[in-house]
Coordinates of C-alpha atoms and ligand atoms in Angstrom, one line a residue:
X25 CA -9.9 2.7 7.0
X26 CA -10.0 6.1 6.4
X27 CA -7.9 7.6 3.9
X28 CA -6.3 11.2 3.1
X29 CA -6.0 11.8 -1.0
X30 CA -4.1 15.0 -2.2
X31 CA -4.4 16.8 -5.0
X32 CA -1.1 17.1 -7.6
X33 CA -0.5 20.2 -9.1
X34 CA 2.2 20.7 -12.3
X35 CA 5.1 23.0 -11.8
X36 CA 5.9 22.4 -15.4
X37 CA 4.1 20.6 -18.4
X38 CA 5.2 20.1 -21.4
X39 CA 3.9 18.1 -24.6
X40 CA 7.2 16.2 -26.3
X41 CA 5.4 14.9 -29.3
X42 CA 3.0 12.5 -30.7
X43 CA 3.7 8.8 -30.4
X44 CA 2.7 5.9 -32.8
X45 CA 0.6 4.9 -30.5
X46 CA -1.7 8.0 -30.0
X47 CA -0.5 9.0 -26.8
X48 CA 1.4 12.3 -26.2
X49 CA 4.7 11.8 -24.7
X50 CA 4.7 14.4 -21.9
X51 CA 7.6 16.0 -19.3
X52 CA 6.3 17.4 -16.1
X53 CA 7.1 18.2 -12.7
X54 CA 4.1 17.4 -9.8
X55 CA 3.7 18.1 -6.8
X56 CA 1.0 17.2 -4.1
X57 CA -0.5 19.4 -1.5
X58 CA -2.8 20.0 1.2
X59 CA -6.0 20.0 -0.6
X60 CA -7.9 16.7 -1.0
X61 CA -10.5 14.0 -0.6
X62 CA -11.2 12.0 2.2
X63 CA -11.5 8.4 1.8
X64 CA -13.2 5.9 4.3
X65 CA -12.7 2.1 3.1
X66 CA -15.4 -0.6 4.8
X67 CA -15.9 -4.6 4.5
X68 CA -19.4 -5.2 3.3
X69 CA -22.0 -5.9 0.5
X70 CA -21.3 -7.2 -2.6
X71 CA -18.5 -6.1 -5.3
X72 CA -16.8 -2.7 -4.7
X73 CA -19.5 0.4 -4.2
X74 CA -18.4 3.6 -4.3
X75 CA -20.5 6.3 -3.0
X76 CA -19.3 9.9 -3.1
X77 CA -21.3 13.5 -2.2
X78 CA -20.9 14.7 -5.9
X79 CA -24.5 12.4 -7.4
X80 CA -22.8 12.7 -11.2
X81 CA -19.5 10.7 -10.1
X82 CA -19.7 7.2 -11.0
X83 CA -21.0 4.4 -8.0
X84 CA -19.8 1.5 -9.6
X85 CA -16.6 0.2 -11.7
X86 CA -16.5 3.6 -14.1
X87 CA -15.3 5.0 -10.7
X88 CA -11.2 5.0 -10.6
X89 CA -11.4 4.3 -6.7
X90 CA -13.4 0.7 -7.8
X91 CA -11.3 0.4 -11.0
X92 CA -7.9 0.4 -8.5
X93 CA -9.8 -2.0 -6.0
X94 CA -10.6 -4.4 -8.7
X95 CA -7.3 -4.0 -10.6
X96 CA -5.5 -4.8 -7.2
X97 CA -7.5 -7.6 -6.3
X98 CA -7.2 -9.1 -10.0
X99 CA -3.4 -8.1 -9.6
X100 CA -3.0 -10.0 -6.7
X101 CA -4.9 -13.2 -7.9
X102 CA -7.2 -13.0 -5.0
X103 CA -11.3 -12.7 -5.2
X104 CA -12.1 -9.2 -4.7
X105 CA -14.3 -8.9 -1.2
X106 CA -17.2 -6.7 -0.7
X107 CA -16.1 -3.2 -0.2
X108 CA -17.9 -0.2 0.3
X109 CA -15.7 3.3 -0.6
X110 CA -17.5 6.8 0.6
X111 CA -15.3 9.8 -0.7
X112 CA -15.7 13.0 0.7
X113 CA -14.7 14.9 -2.4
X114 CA -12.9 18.4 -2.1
X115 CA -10.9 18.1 -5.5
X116 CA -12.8 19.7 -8.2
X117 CA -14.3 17.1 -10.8
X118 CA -12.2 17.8 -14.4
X119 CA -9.6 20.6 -12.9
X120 CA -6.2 19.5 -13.6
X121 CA -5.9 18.3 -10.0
X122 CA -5.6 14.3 -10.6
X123 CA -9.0 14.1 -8.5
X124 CA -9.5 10.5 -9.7
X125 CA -6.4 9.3 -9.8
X126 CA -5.4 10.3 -6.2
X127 CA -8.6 8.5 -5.2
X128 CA -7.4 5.5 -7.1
X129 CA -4.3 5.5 -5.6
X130 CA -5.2 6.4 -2.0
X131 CA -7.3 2.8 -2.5
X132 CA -4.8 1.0 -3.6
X133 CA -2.3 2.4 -0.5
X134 CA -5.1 1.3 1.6
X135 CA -5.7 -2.3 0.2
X136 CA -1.9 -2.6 0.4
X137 CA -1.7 -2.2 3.6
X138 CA -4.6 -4.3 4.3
X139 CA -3.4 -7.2 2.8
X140 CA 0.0 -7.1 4.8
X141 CA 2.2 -5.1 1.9
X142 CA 2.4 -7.4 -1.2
X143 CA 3.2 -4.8 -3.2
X144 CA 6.3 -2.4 -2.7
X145 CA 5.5 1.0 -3.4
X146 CA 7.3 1.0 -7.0
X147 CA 4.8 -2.0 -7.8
X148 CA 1.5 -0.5 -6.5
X149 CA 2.5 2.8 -8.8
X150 CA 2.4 -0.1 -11.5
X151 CA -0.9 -1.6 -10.4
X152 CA -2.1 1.4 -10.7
X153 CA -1.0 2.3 -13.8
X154 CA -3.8 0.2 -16.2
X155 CA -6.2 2.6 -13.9
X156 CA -5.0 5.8 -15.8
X157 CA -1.6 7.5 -17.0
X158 CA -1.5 9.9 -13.5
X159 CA -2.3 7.3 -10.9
X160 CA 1.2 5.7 -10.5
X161 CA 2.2 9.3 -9.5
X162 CA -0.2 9.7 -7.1
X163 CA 0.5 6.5 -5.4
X164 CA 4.0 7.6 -4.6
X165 CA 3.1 11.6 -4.0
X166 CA 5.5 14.6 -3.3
X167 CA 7.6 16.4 -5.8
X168 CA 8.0 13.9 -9.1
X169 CA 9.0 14.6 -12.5
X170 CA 6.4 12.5 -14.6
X171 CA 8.0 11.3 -18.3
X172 CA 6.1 9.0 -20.8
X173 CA 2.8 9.4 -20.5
X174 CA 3.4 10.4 -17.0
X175 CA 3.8 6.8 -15.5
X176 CA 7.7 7.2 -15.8
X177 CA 8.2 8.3 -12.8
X178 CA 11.6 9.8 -11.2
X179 CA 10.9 11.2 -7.5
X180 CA 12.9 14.6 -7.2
X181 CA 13.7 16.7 -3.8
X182 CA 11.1 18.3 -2.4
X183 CA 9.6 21.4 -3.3
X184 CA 10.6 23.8 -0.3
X185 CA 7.8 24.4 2.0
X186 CA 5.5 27.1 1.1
X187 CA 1.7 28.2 0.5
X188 CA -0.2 28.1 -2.1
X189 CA -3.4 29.7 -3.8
X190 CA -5.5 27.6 -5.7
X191 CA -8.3 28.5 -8.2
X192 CA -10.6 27.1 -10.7
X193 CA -12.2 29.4 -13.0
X194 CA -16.1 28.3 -13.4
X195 CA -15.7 26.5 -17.3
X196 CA -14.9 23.3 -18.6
X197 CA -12.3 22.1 -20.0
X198 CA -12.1 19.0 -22.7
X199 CA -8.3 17.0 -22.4
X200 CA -9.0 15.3 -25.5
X201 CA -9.6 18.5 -27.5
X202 CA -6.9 20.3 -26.2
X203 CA -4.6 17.3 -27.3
X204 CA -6.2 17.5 -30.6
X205 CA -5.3 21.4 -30.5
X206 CA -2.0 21.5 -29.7
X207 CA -1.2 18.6 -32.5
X208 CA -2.5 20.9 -34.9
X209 CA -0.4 23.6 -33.2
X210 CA 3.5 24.7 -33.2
X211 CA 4.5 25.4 -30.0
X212 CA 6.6 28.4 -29.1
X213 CA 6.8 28.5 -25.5
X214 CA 8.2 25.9 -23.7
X215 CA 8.8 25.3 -19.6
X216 CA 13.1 25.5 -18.5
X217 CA 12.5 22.2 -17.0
X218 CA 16.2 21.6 -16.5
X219 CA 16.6 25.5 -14.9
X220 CA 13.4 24.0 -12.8
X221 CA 15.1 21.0 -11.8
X222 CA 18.5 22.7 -10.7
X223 CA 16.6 25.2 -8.6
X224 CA 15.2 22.5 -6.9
X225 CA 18.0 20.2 -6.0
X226 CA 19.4 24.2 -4.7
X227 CA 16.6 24.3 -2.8
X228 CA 15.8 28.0 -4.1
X229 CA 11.6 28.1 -3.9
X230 CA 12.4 31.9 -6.2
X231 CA 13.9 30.1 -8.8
X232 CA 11.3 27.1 -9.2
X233 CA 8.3 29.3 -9.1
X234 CA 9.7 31.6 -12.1
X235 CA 10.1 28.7 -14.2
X236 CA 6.9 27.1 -13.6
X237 CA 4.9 26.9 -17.6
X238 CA 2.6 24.5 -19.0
X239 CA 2.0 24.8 -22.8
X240 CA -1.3 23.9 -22.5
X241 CA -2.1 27.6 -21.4
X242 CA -1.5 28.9 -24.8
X243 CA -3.8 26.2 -26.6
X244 CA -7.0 26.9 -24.3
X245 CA -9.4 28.9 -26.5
X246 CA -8.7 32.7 -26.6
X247 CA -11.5 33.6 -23.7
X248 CA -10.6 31.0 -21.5
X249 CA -6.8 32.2 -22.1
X250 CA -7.9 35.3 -20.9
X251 CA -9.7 33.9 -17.7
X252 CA -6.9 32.0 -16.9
X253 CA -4.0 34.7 -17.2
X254 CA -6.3 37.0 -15.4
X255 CA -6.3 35.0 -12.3
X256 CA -2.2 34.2 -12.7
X257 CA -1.8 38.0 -12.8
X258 CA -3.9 38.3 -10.2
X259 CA -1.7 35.9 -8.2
X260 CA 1.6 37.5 -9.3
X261 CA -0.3 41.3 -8.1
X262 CA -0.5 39.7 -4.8
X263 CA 2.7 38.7 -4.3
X264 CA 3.4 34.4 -6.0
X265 CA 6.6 34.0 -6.5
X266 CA 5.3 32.3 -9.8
X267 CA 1.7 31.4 -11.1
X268 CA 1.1 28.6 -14.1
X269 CA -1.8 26.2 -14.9
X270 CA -2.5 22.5 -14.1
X271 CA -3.0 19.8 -16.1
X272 CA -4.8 20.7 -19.0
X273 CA -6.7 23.0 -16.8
X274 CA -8.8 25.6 -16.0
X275 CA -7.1 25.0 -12.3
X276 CA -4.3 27.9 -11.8
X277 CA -2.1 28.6 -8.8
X278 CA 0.6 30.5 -7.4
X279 CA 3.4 30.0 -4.8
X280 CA 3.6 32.2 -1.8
X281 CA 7.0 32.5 0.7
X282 CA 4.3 33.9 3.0
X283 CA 1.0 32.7 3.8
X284 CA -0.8 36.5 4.8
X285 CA -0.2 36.7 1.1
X286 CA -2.0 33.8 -0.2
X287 CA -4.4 34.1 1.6
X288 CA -5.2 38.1 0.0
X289 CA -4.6 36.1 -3.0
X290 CA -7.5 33.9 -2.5
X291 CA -9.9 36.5 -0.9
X292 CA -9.9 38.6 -4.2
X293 CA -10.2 35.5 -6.5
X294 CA -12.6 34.1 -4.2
X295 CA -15.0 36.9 -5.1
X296 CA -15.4 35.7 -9.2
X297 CA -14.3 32.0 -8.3
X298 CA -16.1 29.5 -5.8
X299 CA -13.9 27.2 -6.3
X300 CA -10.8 29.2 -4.3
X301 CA -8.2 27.3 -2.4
X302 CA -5.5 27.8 0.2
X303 CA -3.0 24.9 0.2
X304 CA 0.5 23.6 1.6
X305 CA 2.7 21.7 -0.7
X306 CA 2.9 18.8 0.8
Ligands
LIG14 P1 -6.1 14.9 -14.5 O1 -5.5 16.1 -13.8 O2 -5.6 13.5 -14.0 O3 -6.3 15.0 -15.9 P2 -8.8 15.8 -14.0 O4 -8.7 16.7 -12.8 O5 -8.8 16.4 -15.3 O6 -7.6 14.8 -13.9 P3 -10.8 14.2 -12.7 O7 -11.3 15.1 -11.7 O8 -9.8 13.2 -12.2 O9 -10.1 15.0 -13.9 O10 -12.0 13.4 -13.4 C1 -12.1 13.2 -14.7 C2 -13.2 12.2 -15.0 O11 -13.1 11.0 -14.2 C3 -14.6 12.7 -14.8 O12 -15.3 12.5 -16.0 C4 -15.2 11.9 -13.6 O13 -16.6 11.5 -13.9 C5 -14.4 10.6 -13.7 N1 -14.1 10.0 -12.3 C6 -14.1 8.7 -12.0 N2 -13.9 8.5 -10.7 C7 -13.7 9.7 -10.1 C8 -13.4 10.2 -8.8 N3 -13.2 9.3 -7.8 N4 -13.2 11.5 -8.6 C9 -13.4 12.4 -9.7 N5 -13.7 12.0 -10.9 C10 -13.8 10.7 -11.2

């Protein structure tokens, strides 16, 4: 079976507060789009292998694609077969892109449907949510708003069509710190989700984009700040509707009515950036 996994991207984050039991309680809009691994599911060997062309990705259970497998197999009450997963990855590793996650959830689409649908769609998002906080998004896909710790899920209509420009700056980034960070922090500047959300049930791609925020782009340390607003200015220069951050980062993008645009957009930040992408919402 060969499987398509996209990457998410957040049109708004935002950090609600600290809960008693250490999690953050978030609010944030995703959407998935053209760029993402491949997948190819076959019968064989012992367990669940996962093999992958990065060599520092996990082979066996650390990986989320053999997490889901064996979560859906122990879900299901069933002895997990041999399984061998190859991804073709394309997502970059620690970006803000949900690379695991849609990998986990791209498995357990694909065991789902092997096993004749046990699971409705609403149930495999819950399957996959003991994998990690993100996956039960990426199970369902398309334009979400995530509450909780992002496995409250309440599907939204979609994001009108459009391009978009992709980029990861060439530095890590540490989730847990930044957590730690903005804890410490008082945030000023929060995302209009609500303005967000009206725009989008109007359809109006303008007024989405110029709300998109994510807090987390004020608690990056100062140079990577810099690096990242570069590259949204950048984006804005070339003609997005609207730039922001993903995740907790470094991965920025911008939206484009018109693709000539984006894809000036991604031949200038190609030039200091490898990893430059062209996309479709999706
Ligand atoms: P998110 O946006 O959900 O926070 P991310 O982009 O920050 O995700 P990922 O690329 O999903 O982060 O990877 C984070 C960690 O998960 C890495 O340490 C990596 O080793 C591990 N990992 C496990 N399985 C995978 C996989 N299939 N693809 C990528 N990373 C994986």
């Amino acid at each position: 079976m060969e499987r398509f996994a996209p990457a998410k991207l957040n049109l708004t984050l935002d950090v609600l507060g600290k809960r008693p039991d250490g999690y953050h309680d978030l609010k944030m809009v995703m959407q998935s789009i053209t760029l993402g691994d491949t997948l190819t599911l076959e019968p064989g060997g012992e367990g669940v292998r996962v093999q992958t062309d990065l060599h520092f990705l996990p082979t066996g259970p650390k990986n989320l694609a053999a997490a889901a497998a064996l979560r859906f197999y122990e879900t299901l009450g069933r002895p997990v077969p041999g399984l061998e997963i190859s991804i073709r990855k394309r997502i970059p590793v620690c970006a803000g892109m949900a690379g695991g996650s849609t990998d986990a959830a791209a498995v357990l689409r694909a065991l789902n449907e092997k096993e004749g649908n046990p699971f409705s769609m609403e149930e495999l998002a819950r399957v996959g949510e003991g994998v990690g906080s993100d996956v039960p998004y990426c199970v369902l896909g398309g334009t979400a708003l995530a509450e909780g710790r992002g496995e409250m899920l309440t599907p939204l209509p979609p994001l009108p069509r459009c391009w978009v420009a992709v980029c990861k700056p060439d530095f890590p980034v540490s989730t847990p710190e930044l957590f730690a960070r903005i804890d410490g922090m008082r945030v000023r500047c929060r995302p209009d989700t609500a303005g967000l959300l009206a725009a989008l049930a109007a359809g109006d791609l303008p007024g989405v984009a110029r709300r998109m925020y994510n807090v987390f782009e004020k608690v990056l340390p100062e140079r990577q700040e810099v690096r990242v607003a570069e590259i949204k200015h950048t984006l804005i220069q070339c003609g997005a509707l609207g730039a922001t951050m993903s995740g907790t980062g470094p991965t920025a993008f911008g939206l484009f009515q018109r693709k000539e645009l984006a894809e000036e957009a991604c031949a200038l930040l190609s030039e200091q950036n490898r990893d430059t992408f062209l996309a479709e919402t999706v």
